[in-house]
PDB file of N, CA and C in Angstrom:
ATOM      1  N   MET A1280       7.576   3.416  77.620  1.00 92.00           N
ATOM      2  CA  MET A1280       9.015   3.606  77.599  1.00 92.00           C
ATOM      3  C   MET A1280       9.345   4.923  78.300  1.00 92.00           C
ATOM      4  N   ILE A1281      10.357   4.887  79.148  1.00 95.00           N
ATOM      5  CA  ILE A1281      10.850   6.105  79.797  1.00 95.00           C
ATOM      6  C   ILE A1281      12.330   6.267  79.464  1.00 95.00           C
ATOM      7  N   THR A1282      12.781   7.499  79.526  1.00 96.00           N
ATOM      8  CA  THR A1282      14.183   7.810  79.270  1.00 96.00           C
ATOM      9  C   THR A1282      14.802   8.322  80.555  1.00 96.00           C
ATOM     10  N   CYS A1283      15.923   7.735  80.897  1.00 97.00           N
ATOM     11  CA  CYS A1283      16.682   8.185  82.060  1.00 97.00           C
ATOM     12  C   CYS A1283      17.836   9.051  81.554  1.00 97.00           C
ATOM     13  N   ILE A1284      17.887  10.260  82.055  1.00 98.00           N
ATOM     14  CA  ILE A1284      18.991  11.168  81.726  1.00 98.00           C
ATOM     15  C   ILE A1284      19.774  11.404  83.012  1.00 98.00           C
ATOM     16  N   ILE A1285      21.033  11.008  82.984  1.00 98.00           N
ATOM     17  CA  ILE A1285      21.900  11.190  84.148  1.00 98.00           C
ATOM     18  C   ILE A1285      22.816  12.378  83.855  1.00 98.00           C
ATOM     19  N   ARG A1286      22.742  13.381  84.713  1.00 98.00           N
ATOM     20  CA  ARG A1286      23.639  14.533  84.584  1.00 98.00           C
ATOM     21  C   ARG A1286      24.746  14.355  85.598  1.00 98.00           C
ATOM     22  N   TYR A1287      25.963  14.404  85.098  1.00 98.00           N
ATOM     23  CA  TYR A1287      27.150  14.280  85.941  1.00 98.00           C
ATOM     24  C   TYR A1287      27.855  15.618  86.021  1.00 98.00           C
ATOM     25  N   ARG A1288      28.360  15.921  87.186  1.00 97.00           N
ATOM     26  CA  ARG A1288      29.328  17.003  87.329  1.00 97.00           C
ATOM     27  C   ARG A1288      30.634  16.300  87.641  1.00 97.00           C
ATOM     28  N   ILE A1289      31.604  16.461  86.736  1.00 97.00           N
ATOM     29  CA  ILE A1289      32.894  15.788  86.885  1.00 97.00           C
ATOM     30  C   ILE A1289      33.977  16.811  87.188  1.00 97.00           C
ATOM     31  N   THR A1290      35.114  16.321  87.644  1.00 96.00           N
ATOM     32  CA  THR A1290      36.231  17.220  87.904  1.00 96.00           C
ATOM     33  C   THR A1290      36.705  17.828  86.584  1.00 96.00           C
ATOM     34  N   PRO A1291      37.253  19.029  86.609  1.00 92.00           N
ATOM     35  CA  PRO A1291      37.675  19.671  85.358  1.00 92.00           C
ATOM     36  C   PRO A1291      38.681  18.857  84.543  1.00 92.00           C
ATOM     37  N   PHE A1292      39.428  17.999  85.208  1.00 92.00           N
ATOM     38  CA  PHE A1292      40.415  17.199  84.491  1.00 92.00           C
ATOM     39  C   PHE A1292      40.020  15.719  84.459  1.00 92.00           C
ATOM     40  N   GLY A1293      38.719  15.449  84.628  1.00 92.00           N
ATOM     41  CA  GLY A1293      38.237  14.082  84.690  1.00 92.00           C
ATOM     42  C   GLY A1293      37.692  13.515  83.392  1.00 92.00           C
ATOM     43  N   ARG A1294      37.892  14.224  82.278  1.00 93.00           N
ATOM     44  CA  ARG A1294      37.323  13.755  81.008  1.00 93.00           C
ATOM     45  C   ARG A1294      37.814  12.371  80.587  1.00 93.00           C
ATOM     46  N   ASP A1295      39.094  12.121  80.721  1.00 94.00           N
ATOM     47  CA  ASP A1295      39.625  10.817  80.311  1.00 94.00           C
ATOM     48  C   ASP A1295      39.059   9.692  81.182  1.00 94.00           C
ATOM     49  N   ASP A1296      38.990   9.928  82.486  1.00 97.00           N
ATOM     50  CA  ASP A1296      38.396   8.926  83.374  1.00 97.00           C
ATOM     51  C   ASP A1296      36.914   8.732  83.046  1.00 97.00           C
ATOM     52  N   PHE A1297      36.218   9.834  82.775  1.00 96.00           N
ATOM     53  CA  PHE A1297      34.797   9.715  82.428  1.00 96.00           C
ATOM     54  C   PHE A1297      34.627   8.934  81.126  1.00 96.00           C
ATOM     55  N   ALA A1298      35.501   9.133  80.163  1.00 96.00           N
ATOM     56  CA  ALA A1298      35.426   8.388  78.897  1.00 96.00           C
ATOM     57  C   ALA A1298      35.613   6.890  79.134  1.00 96.00           C
ATOM     58  N   THR A1299      36.532   6.515  80.003  1.00 97.00           N
ATOM     59  CA  THR A1299      36.725   5.107  80.347  1.00 97.00           C
ATOM     60  C   THR A1299      35.466   4.556  81.012  1.00 97.00           C
ATOM     61  N   TYR A1300      34.932   5.295  81.963  1.00 97.00           N
ATOM     62  CA  TYR A1300      33.703   4.947  82.665  1.00 97.00           C
ATOM     63  C   TYR A1300      32.561   4.737  81.670  1.00 97.00           C
ATOM     64  N   ALA A1301      32.422   5.654  80.734  1.00 97.00           N
ATOM     65  CA  ALA A1301      31.354   5.584  79.728  1.00 97.00           C
ATOM     66  C   ALA A1301      31.508   4.361  78.820  1.00 97.00           C
ATOM     67  N   ARG A1302      32.719   4.071  78.392  1.00 97.00           N
ATOM     68  CA  ARG A1302      32.947   2.887  77.542  1.00 97.00           C
ATOM     69  C   ARG A1302      32.566   1.607  78.283  1.00 97.00           C
ATOM     70  N   ASN A1303      32.887   1.545  79.564  1.00 97.00           N
ATOM     71  CA  ASN A1303      32.499   0.373  80.360  1.00 97.00           C
ATOM     72  C   ASN A1303      30.984   0.238  80.441  1.00 97.00           C
ATOM     73  N   TRP A1304      30.277   1.347  80.669  1.00 97.00           N
ATOM     74  CA  TRP A1304      28.820   1.297  80.705  1.00 97.00           C
ATOM     75  C   TRP A1304      28.259   0.948  79.332  1.00 97.00           C
ATOM     76  N   GLY A1305      28.953   1.343  78.289  1.00 96.00           N
ATOM     77  CA  GLY A1305      28.508   1.013  76.935  1.00 96.00           C
ATOM     78  C   GLY A1305      28.412  -0.483  76.699  1.00 96.00           C
ATOM     79  N   GLU A1306      29.176  -1.242  77.435  1.00 96.00           N
ATOM     80  CA  GLU A1306      29.116  -2.702  77.360  1.00 96.00           C
ATOM     81  C   GLU A1306      28.127  -3.264  78.380  1.00 96.00           C
ATOM     82  N   ALA A1307      28.176  -2.773  79.615  1.00 97.00           N
ATOM     83  CA  ALA A1307      27.384  -3.352  80.706  1.00 97.00           C
ATOM     84  C   ALA A1307      25.902  -2.977  80.642  1.00 97.00           C
ATOM     85  N   ILE A1308      25.582  -1.755  80.309  1.00 97.00           N
ATOM     86  CA  ILE A1308      24.183  -1.310  80.336  1.00 97.00           C
ATOM     87  C   ILE A1308      23.304  -2.116  79.386  1.00 97.00           C
ATOM     88  N   PRO A1309      23.662  -2.253  78.114  1.00 96.00           N
ATOM     89  CA  PRO A1309      22.800  -3.057  77.232  1.00 96.00           C
ATOM     90  C   PRO A1309      22.700  -4.523  77.685  1.00 96.00           C
ATOM     91  N   ARG A1310      23.791  -5.066  78.182  1.00 96.00           N
ATOM     92  CA  ARG A1310      23.797  -6.455  78.648  1.00 96.00           C
ATOM     93  C   ARG A1310      22.826  -6.646  79.818  1.00 96.00           C
ATOM     94  N   CYS A1311      22.640  -5.592  80.613  1.00 96.00           N
ATOM     95  CA  CYS A1311      21.786  -5.696  81.795  1.00 96.00           C
ATOM     96  C   CYS A1311      20.340  -5.277  81.534  1.00 96.00           C
ATOM     97  N   GLY A1312      20.026  -4.873  80.306  1.00 95.00           N
ATOM     98  CA  GLY A1312      18.622  -4.691  79.954  1.00 95.00           C
ATOM     99  C   GLY A1312      18.114  -3.312  79.611  1.00 95.00           C
ATOM    100  N   ALA A1313      18.973  -2.308  79.520  1.00 96.00           N
ATOM    101  CA  ALA A1313      18.510  -0.982  79.115  1.00 96.00           C
ATOM    102  C   ALA A1313      18.995  -0.685  77.699  1.00 96.00           C
ATOM    103  N   ASP A1314      18.278   0.190  77.024  1.00 96.00           N
ATOM    104  CA  ASP A1314      18.616   0.605  75.661  1.00 96.00           C
ATOM    105  C   ASP A1314      19.448   1.885  75.759  1.00 96.00           C
ATOM    106  N   LEU A1315      20.759   1.728  75.673  1.00 96.00           N
ATOM    107  CA  LEU A1315      21.665   2.861  75.842  1.00 96.00           C
ATOM    108  C   LEU A1315      21.638   3.777  74.626  1.00 96.00           C
ATOM    109  N   VAL A1316      21.345   5.044  74.856  1.00 96.00           N
ATOM    110  CA  VAL A1316      21.449   6.065  73.812  1.00 96.00           C
ATOM    111  C   VAL A1316      22.905   6.484  73.704  1.00 96.00           C
ATOM    112  N   GLY A1317      23.544   6.754  74.855  1.00 97.00           N
ATOM    113  CA  GLY A1317      24.956   7.092  74.859  1.00 97.00           C
ATOM    114  C   GLY A1317      25.371   7.881  76.080  1.00 97.00           C
ATOM    115  N   TYR A1318      26.677   8.032  76.185  1.00 97.00           N
ATOM    116  CA  TYR A1318      27.296   8.871  77.210  1.00 97.00           C
ATOM    117  C   TYR A1318      27.958  10.021  76.484  1.00 97.00           C
ATOM    118  N   PHE A1319      27.833  11.209  77.044  1.00 97.00           N
ATOM    119  CA  PHE A1319      28.297  12.422  76.392  1.00 97.00           C
ATOM    120  C   PHE A1319      29.214  13.180  77.338  1.00 97.00           C
ATOM    121  N   ALA A1320      30.446  13.391  76.899  1.00 94.00           N
ATOM    122  CA  ALA A1320      31.461  14.057  77.712  1.00 94.00           C
ATOM    123  C   ALA A1320      31.620  15.501  77.246  1.00 94.00           C
ATOM    124  N   PRO A1321      32.161  16.365  78.106  1.00 90.00           N
ATOM    125  CA  PRO A1321      32.387  17.753  77.716  1.00 90.00           C
ATOM    126  C   PRO A1321      33.251  17.858  76.461  1.00 90.00           C
ATOM    127  N   HIS A1322      32.902  18.800  75.622  1.00 87.00           N
ATOM    128  CA  HIS A1322      33.699  19.061  74.416  1.00 87.00           C
ATOM    129  C   HIS A1322      34.007  20.554  74.313  1.00 87.00           C
ATOM    130  N   GLU A1323      32.983  21.371  74.258  1.00 86.00           N
ATOM    131  CA  GLU A1323      33.122  22.831  74.273  1.00 86.00           C
ATOM    132  C   GLU A1323      32.223  23.372  75.372  1.00 86.00           C
ATOM    133  N   GLY A1324      32.508  24.548  75.842  1.00 83.00           N
ATOM    134  CA  GLY A1324      31.702  25.119  76.915  1.00 83.00           C
ATOM    135  C   GLY A1324      32.145  24.557  78.250  1.00 83.00           C
ATOM    136  N   SER A1325      31.203  24.015  78.997  1.00 86.00           N
ATOM    137  CA  SER A1325      31.505  23.478  80.324  1.00 86.00           C
ATOM    138  C   SER A1325      32.495  22.321  80.243  1.00 86.00           C
ATOM    139  N   ALA A1326      33.465  22.344  81.127  1.00 91.00           N
ATOM    140  CA  ALA A1326      34.432  21.241  81.205  1.00 91.00           C
ATOM    141  C   ALA A1326      34.024  20.241  82.283  1.00 91.00           C
ATOM    142  N   THR A1327      32.874  20.488  82.924  1.00 95.00           N
ATOM    143  CA  THR A1327      32.510  19.666  84.072  1.00 95.00           C
ATOM    144  C   THR A1327      31.132  19.011  83.968  1.00 95.00           C
ATOM    145  N   THR A1328      30.407  19.198  82.873  1.00 96.00           N
ATOM    146  CA  THR A1328      29.071  18.617  82.728  1.00 96.00           C
ATOM    147  C   THR A1328      29.099  17.512  81.689  1.00 96.00           C
ATOM    148  N   ALA A1329      28.562  16.346  82.077  1.00 97.00           N
ATOM    149  CA  ALA A1329      28.498  15.190  81.182  1.00 97.00           C
ATOM    150  C   ALA A1329      27.135  14.529  81.367  1.00 97.00           C
ATOM    151  N   TYR A1330      26.747  13.693  80.407  1.00 98.00           N
ATOM    152  CA  TYR A1330      25.444  13.041  80.465  1.00 98.00           C
ATOM    153  C   TYR A1330      25.535  11.576  80.079  1.00 98.00           C
ATOM    154  N   GLY A1331      24.656  10.777  80.645  1.00 97.00           N
ATOM    155  CA  GLY A1331      24.398   9.407  80.223  1.00 97.00           C
ATOM    156  C   GLY A1331      22.902   9.305  79.960  1.00 97.00           C
ATOM    157  N   ILE A1332      22.513   8.692  78.845  1.00 97.00           N
ATOM    158  CA  ILE A1332      21.097   8.628  78.471  1.00 97.00           C
ATOM    159  C   ILE A1332      20.755   7.214  78.026  1.00 97.00           C
ATOM    160  N   TYR A1333      19.687   6.668  78.593  1.00 97.00           N
ATOM    161  CA  TYR A1333      19.212   5.357  78.149  1.00 97.00           C
ATOM    162  C   TYR A1333      17.703   5.275  78.315  1.00 97.00           C
ATOM    163  N   ASN A1334      17.114   4.347  77.582  1.00 96.00           N
ATOM    164  CA  ASN A1334      15.680   4.088  77.638  1.00 96.00           C
ATOM    165  C   ASN A1334      15.435   2.766  78.344  1.00 96.00           C
ATOM    166  N   ILE A1335      14.314   2.710  79.043  1.00 96.00           N
ATOM    167  CA  ILE A1335      13.911   1.481  79.721  1.00 96.00           C
ATOM    168  C   ILE A1335      12.385   1.448  79.756  1.00 96.00           C
ATOM    169  N   GLU A1336      11.836   0.261  79.831  1.00 95.00           N
ATOM    170  CA  GLU A1336      10.390   0.090  79.692  1.00 95.00           C
ATOM    171  C   GLU A1336       9.562   0.883  80.706  1.00 95.00           C
ATOM    172  N   ASN A1337       9.902   0.775  81.983  1.00 95.00           N
ATOM    173  CA  ASN A1337       9.153   1.465  83.039  1.00 95.00           C
ATOM    174  C   ASN A1337       9.989   1.439  84.321  1.00 95.00           C
ATOM    175  N   LEU A1338       9.460   2.020  85.391  1.00 94.00           N
ATOM    176  CA  LEU A1338      10.230   2.088  86.633  1.00 94.00           C
ATOM    177  C   LEU A1338      10.448   0.716  87.270  1.00 94.00           C
ATOM    178  N   ALA A1339       9.514  -0.202  87.104  1.00 95.00           N
ATOM    179  CA  ALA A1339       9.719  -1.560  87.622  1.00 95.00           C
ATOM    180  C   ALA A1339      10.879  -2.231  86.882  1.00 95.00           C
ATOM    181  N   ALA A1340      10.914  -2.066  85.566  1.00 96.00           N
ATOM    182  CA  ALA A1340      12.025  -2.621  84.774  1.00 96.00           C
ATOM    183  C   ALA A1340      13.332  -1.942  85.161  1.00 96.00           C
ATOM    184  N   TYR A1341      13.276  -0.657  85.497  1.00 96.00           N
ATOM    185  CA  TYR A1341      14.465   0.072  85.926  1.00 96.00           C
ATOM    186  C   TYR A1341      15.037  -0.536  87.203  1.00 96.00           C
ATOM    187  N   GLU A1342      14.176  -0.851  88.158  1.00 95.00           N
ATOM    188  CA  GLU A1342      14.650  -1.435  89.425  1.00 95.00           C
ATOM    189  C   GLU A1342      15.323  -2.784  89.187  1.00 95.00           C
ATOM    190  N   ALA A1343      14.746  -3.615  88.335  1.00 97.00           N
ATOM    191  CA  ALA A1343      15.346  -4.920  88.025  1.00 97.00           C
ATOM    192  C   ALA A1343      16.674  -4.735  87.289  1.00 97.00           C
ATOM    193  N   TYR A1344      16.704  -3.777  86.370  1.00 96.00           N
ATOM    194  CA  TYR A1344      17.933  -3.465  85.613  1.00 96.00           C
ATOM    195  C   TYR A1344      19.046  -3.018  86.570  1.00 96.00           C
ATOM    196  N   ARG A1345      18.720  -2.145  87.516  1.00 94.00           N
ATOM    197  CA  ARG A1345      19.728  -1.652  88.462  1.00 94.00           C
ATOM    198  C   ARG A1345      20.300  -2.797  89.303  1.00 94.00           C
ATOM    199  N   ALA A1346      19.467  -3.748  89.677  1.00 96.00           N
ATOM    200  CA  ALA A1346      19.949  -4.906  90.440  1.00 96.00           C
ATOM    201  C   ALA A1346      20.894  -5.743  89.583  1.00 96.00           C
ATOM    202  N   ARG A1347      20.535  -5.958  88.306  1.00 96.00           N
ATOM    203  CA  ARG A1347      21.417  -6.719  87.414  1.00 96.00           C
ATOM    204  C   ARG A1347      22.731  -5.986  87.209  1.00 96.00           C
ATOM    205  N   LEU A1348      22.669  -4.667  87.049  1.00 95.00           N
ATOM    206  CA  LEU A1348      23.871  -3.863  86.835  1.00 95.00           C
ATOM    207  C   LEU A1348      24.793  -3.921  88.054  1.00 95.00           C
ATOM    208  N   ALA A1349      24.220  -3.881  89.244  1.00 93.00           N
ATOM    209  CA  ALA A1349      25.025  -3.941  90.476  1.00 93.00           C
ATOM    210  C   ALA A1349      25.686  -5.304  90.658  1.00 93.00           C
ATOM    211  N   ALA A1350      25.067  -6.353  90.105  1.00 96.00           N
ATOM    212  CA  ALA A1350      25.629  -7.699  90.218  1.00 96.00           C
ATOM    213  C   ALA A1350      26.560  -8.052  89.060  1.00 96.00           C
ATOM    214  N   ASP A1351      26.522  -7.280  87.997  1.00 97.00           N
ATOM    215  CA  ASP A1351      27.345  -7.540  86.815  1.00 97.00           C
ATOM    216  C   ASP A1351      28.825  -7.287  87.143  1.00 97.00           C
ATOM    217  N   PRO A1352      29.744  -8.187  86.763  1.00 97.00           N
ATOM    218  CA  PRO A1352      31.166  -7.981  87.091  1.00 97.00           C
ATOM    219  C   PRO A1352      31.725  -6.650  86.574  1.00 97.00           C
ATOM    220  N   LEU A1353      31.412  -6.281  85.341  1.00 97.00           N
ATOM    221  CA  LEU A1353      31.906  -5.003  84.818  1.00 97.00           C
ATOM    222  C   LEU A1353      31.203  -3.839  85.503  1.00 97.00           C
ATOM    223  N   GLY A1354      29.923  -4.010  85.809  1.00 95.00           N
ATOM    224  CA  GLY A1354      29.193  -2.971  86.541  1.00 95.00           C
ATOM    225  C   GLY A1354      29.816  -2.716  87.901  1.00 95.00           C
ATOM    226  N   LYS A1355      30.082  -3.788  88.634  1.00 96.00           N
ATOM    227  CA  LYS A1355      30.730  -3.656  89.945  1.00 96.00           C
ATOM    228  C   LYS A1355      32.083  -2.961  89.816  1.00 96.00           C
ATOM    229  N   ALA A1356      32.866  -3.399  88.842  1.00 97.00           N
ATOM    230  CA  ALA A1356      34.204  -2.816  88.647  1.00 97.00           C
ATOM    231  C   ALA A1356      34.111  -1.337  88.288  1.00 97.00           C
ATOM    232  N   ASN A1357      33.110  -0.976  87.490  1.00 97.00           N
ATOM    233  CA  ASN A1357      32.977   0.421  87.073  1.00 97.00           C
ATOM    234  C   ASN A1357      32.547   1.309  88.237  1.00 97.00           C
ATOM    235  N   TYR A1358      31.643   0.803  89.078  1.00 96.00           N
ATOM    236  CA  TYR A1358      31.278   1.557  90.285  1.00 96.00           C
ATOM    237  C   TYR A1358      32.516   1.791  91.158  1.00 96.00           C
ATOM    238  N   GLU A1359      33.321   0.764  91.324  1.00 97.00           N
ATOM    239  CA  GLU A1359      34.540   0.876  92.136  1.00 97.00           C
ATOM    240  C   GLU A1359      35.553   1.832  91.505  1.00 97.00           C
ATOM    241  N   PHE A1360      35.680   1.765  90.175  1.00 97.00           N
ATOM    242  CA  PHE A1360      36.585   2.682  89.461  1.00 97.00           C
ATOM    243  C   PHE A1360      36.188   4.131  89.734  1.00 97.00           C
ATOM    244  N   ALA A1361      34.906   4.441  89.586  1.00 97.00           N
ATOM    245  CA  ALA A1361      34.443   5.816  89.825  1.00 97.00           C
ATOM    246  C   ALA A1361      34.667   6.229  91.276  1.00 97.00           C
ATOM    247  N   LYS A1362      34.436   5.301  92.183  1.00 96.00           N
ATOM    248  CA  LYS A1362      34.621   5.595  93.610  1.00 96.00           C
ATOM    249  C   LYS A1362      36.083   5.877  93.930  1.00 96.00           C
ATOM    250  N   SER A1363      36.991   5.080  93.380  1.00 97.00           N
ATOM    251  CA  SER A1363      38.408   5.257  93.704  1.00 97.00           C
ATOM    252  C   SER A1363      39.036   6.426  92.946  1.00 97.00           C
ATOM    253  N   ALA A1364      38.638   6.648  91.711  1.00 97.00           N
ATOM    254  CA  ALA A1364      39.229   7.740  90.915  1.00 97.00           C
ATOM    255  C   ALA A1364      38.640   9.106  91.283  1.00 97.00           C
ATOM    256  N   ARG A1365      37.440   9.122  91.843  1.00 97.00           N
ATOM    257  CA  ARG A1365      36.801  10.338  92.360  1.00 97.00           C
ATOM    258  C   ARG A1365      36.657  11.455  91.318  1.00 97.00           C
ATOM    259  N   PHE A1366      36.365  11.114  90.077  1.00 97.00           N
ATOM    260  CA  PHE A1366      36.173  12.126  89.035  1.00 97.00           C
ATOM    261  C   PHE A1366      34.726  12.597  88.941  1.00 97.00           C
ATOM    262  N   ILE A1367      33.798  11.873  89.575  1.00 98.00           N
ATOM    263  CA  ILE A1367      32.392  12.292  89.594  1.00 98.00           C
ATOM    264  C   ILE A1367      32.127  13.034  90.893  1.00 98.00           C
ATOM    265  N   LEU A1368      31.714  14.302  90.753  1.00 97.00           N
ATOM    266  CA  LEU A1368      31.417  15.123  91.922  1.00 97.00           C
ATOM    267  C   LEU A1368      29.941  15.064  92.298  1.00 97.00           C
ATOM    268  N   GLU A1369      29.072  14.994  91.274  1.00 97.00           N
ATOM    269  CA  GLU A1369      27.623  14.896  91.480  1.00 97.00           C
ATOM    270  C   GLU A1369      27.027  14.054  90.374  1.00 97.00           C
ATOM    271  N   GLU A1370      25.900  13.425  90.695  1.00 97.00           N
ATOM    272  CA  GLU A1370      25.191  12.589  89.731  1.00 97.00           C
ATOM    273  C   GLU A1370      23.697  12.731  90.012  1.00 97.00           C
ATOM    274  N   ASP A1371      22.941  13.225  89.038  1.00 97.00           N
ATOM    275  CA  ASP A1371      21.498  13.402  89.182  1.00 97.00           C
ATOM    276  C   ASP A1371      20.783  12.634  88.086  1.00 97.00           C
ATOM    277  N   ARG A1372      19.683  11.961  88.447  1.00 96.00           N
ATOM    278  CA  ARG A1372      18.883  11.219  87.468  1.00 96.00           C
ATOM    279  C   ARG A1372      17.538  11.902  87.268  1.00 96.00           C
ATOM    280  N   LEU A1373      17.118  11.925  86.022  1.00 97.00           N
ATOM    281  CA  LEU A1373      15.828  12.480  85.640  1.00 97.00           C
ATOM    282  C   LEU A1373      15.161  11.468  84.733  1.00 97.00           C
ATOM    283  N   PHE A1374      13.904  11.136  85.015  1.00 96.00           N
ATOM    284  CA  PHE A1374      13.162  10.188  84.186  1.00 96.00           C
ATOM    285  C   PHE A1374      12.114  10.957  83.404  1.00 96.00           C
ATOM    286  N   LEU A1375      12.165  10.815  82.093  1.00 96.00           N
ATOM    287  CA  LEU A1375      11.247  11.533  81.214  1.00 96.00           C
ATOM    288  C   LEU A1375      10.487  10.556  80.332  1.00 96.00           C
ATOM    289  N   LYS A1376       9.313  10.972  79.898  1.00 93.00           N
ATOM    290  CA  LYS A1376       8.516  10.174  78.977  1.00 93.00           C
ATOM    291  C   LYS A1376       8.316  11.004  77.713  1.00 93.00           C
ATOM    292  N   ASN A1377       8.556  10.390  76.562  1.00 89.00           N
ATOM    293  CA  ASN A1377       8.375  11.075  75.288  1.00 89.00           C
ATOM    294  C   ASN A1377       6.877  11.242  75.039  1.00 89.00           C
ATOM    295  N   VAL A1378       6.425  12.480  74.927  1.00 88.00           N
ATOM    296  CA  VAL A1378       5.007  12.749  74.699  1.00 88.00           C
ATOM    297  C   VAL A1378       4.736  13.330  73.318  1.00 88.00           C
ATOM    298  N   SER A1379       5.768  13.449  72.518  1.00 84.00           N
ATOM    299  CA  SER A1379       5.571  13.936  71.156  1.00 84.00           C
ATOM    300  C   SER A1379       5.382  12.739  70.234  1.00 84.00           C
ATOM    301  N   SER A1380       4.719  12.977  69.149  1.00 68.00           N
ATOM    302  CA  SER A1380       4.580  11.900  68.166  1.00 68.00           C
ATOM    303  C   SER A1380       5.645  12.109  67.092  1.00 68.00           C
ATOM    304  N   PRO A1381       6.076  11.037  66.468  1.00 65.00           N
ATOM    305  CA  PRO A1381       7.109  11.199  65.424  1.00 65.00           C
ATOM    306  C   PRO A1381       6.548  11.980  64.248  1.00 65.00           C
ATOM    307  N   PRO A1382       7.417  12.698  63.547  1.00 59.00           N
ATOM    308  CA  PRO A1382       6.933  13.469  62.397  1.00 59.00           C
ATOM    309  C   PRO A1382       6.348  12.522  61.363  1.00 59.00           C
ATOM    310  N   SER A1383       5.268  12.976  60.746  1.00 57.00           N
ATOM    311  CA  SER A1383       4.643  12.137  59.715  1.00 57.00           C
ATOM    312  C   SER A1383       5.507  12.151  58.467  1.00 57.00           C
ATOM    313  N   LEU A1384       5.517  11.042  57.808  1.00 53.00           N
ATOM    314  CA  LEU A1384       6.272  10.918  56.560  1.00 53.00           C
ATOM    315  C   LEU A1384       5.349  11.318  55.427  1.00 53.00           C
ATOM    316  N   LYS A1385       5.754  12.295  54.669  1.00 55.00           N
ATOM    317  CA  LYS A1385       4.959  12.737  53.538  1.00 55.00           C
ATOM    318  C   LYS A1385       5.473  12.079  52.272  1.00 55.00           C
ATOM    319  N   VAL A1386       4.575  11.489  51.557  1.00 56.00           N
ATOM    320  CA  VAL A1386       4.934  10.844  50.297  1.00 56.00           C
ATOM    321  C   VAL A1386       4.778  11.880  49.195  1.00 56.00           C
ATOM    322  N   GLN A1387       5.827  12.058  48.452  1.00 54.00           N
ATOM    323  CA  GLN A1387       5.787  13.010  47.327  1.00 54.00           C
ATOM    324  C   GLN A1387       5.029  12.389  46.166  1.00 54.00           C
ATOM    325  N   PRO A1388       4.116  13.181  45.522  1.00 55.00           N
ATOM    326  CA  PRO A1388       3.389  12.631  44.373  1.00 55.00           C
ATOM    327  C   PRO A1388       4.288  12.366  43.184  1.00 55.00           C
TER     328      PRO A1388
END
């Protein structure tokens, strides 16, 4: 399993548009095969940094997922919405693998 973290730089007044964009992905991403952790919009601090985070099996599964997302009607519409509204200034993807083990559960005597 790998985790994709997308860092967005949005316009300072693009929070509402980004929230709409995120809600649309909240429907389309799981339907197209990724395990969505969530989209995170600015709240305090930076007004221009946002994130999208999801898990996917591997890079081959990621490529198939991206093709399904590009063909999905809501996916297509959301790409067009972002393109026309121009609230995303930059978008960077980082793929990470969890290398920590979960904390052990201690049973109390």
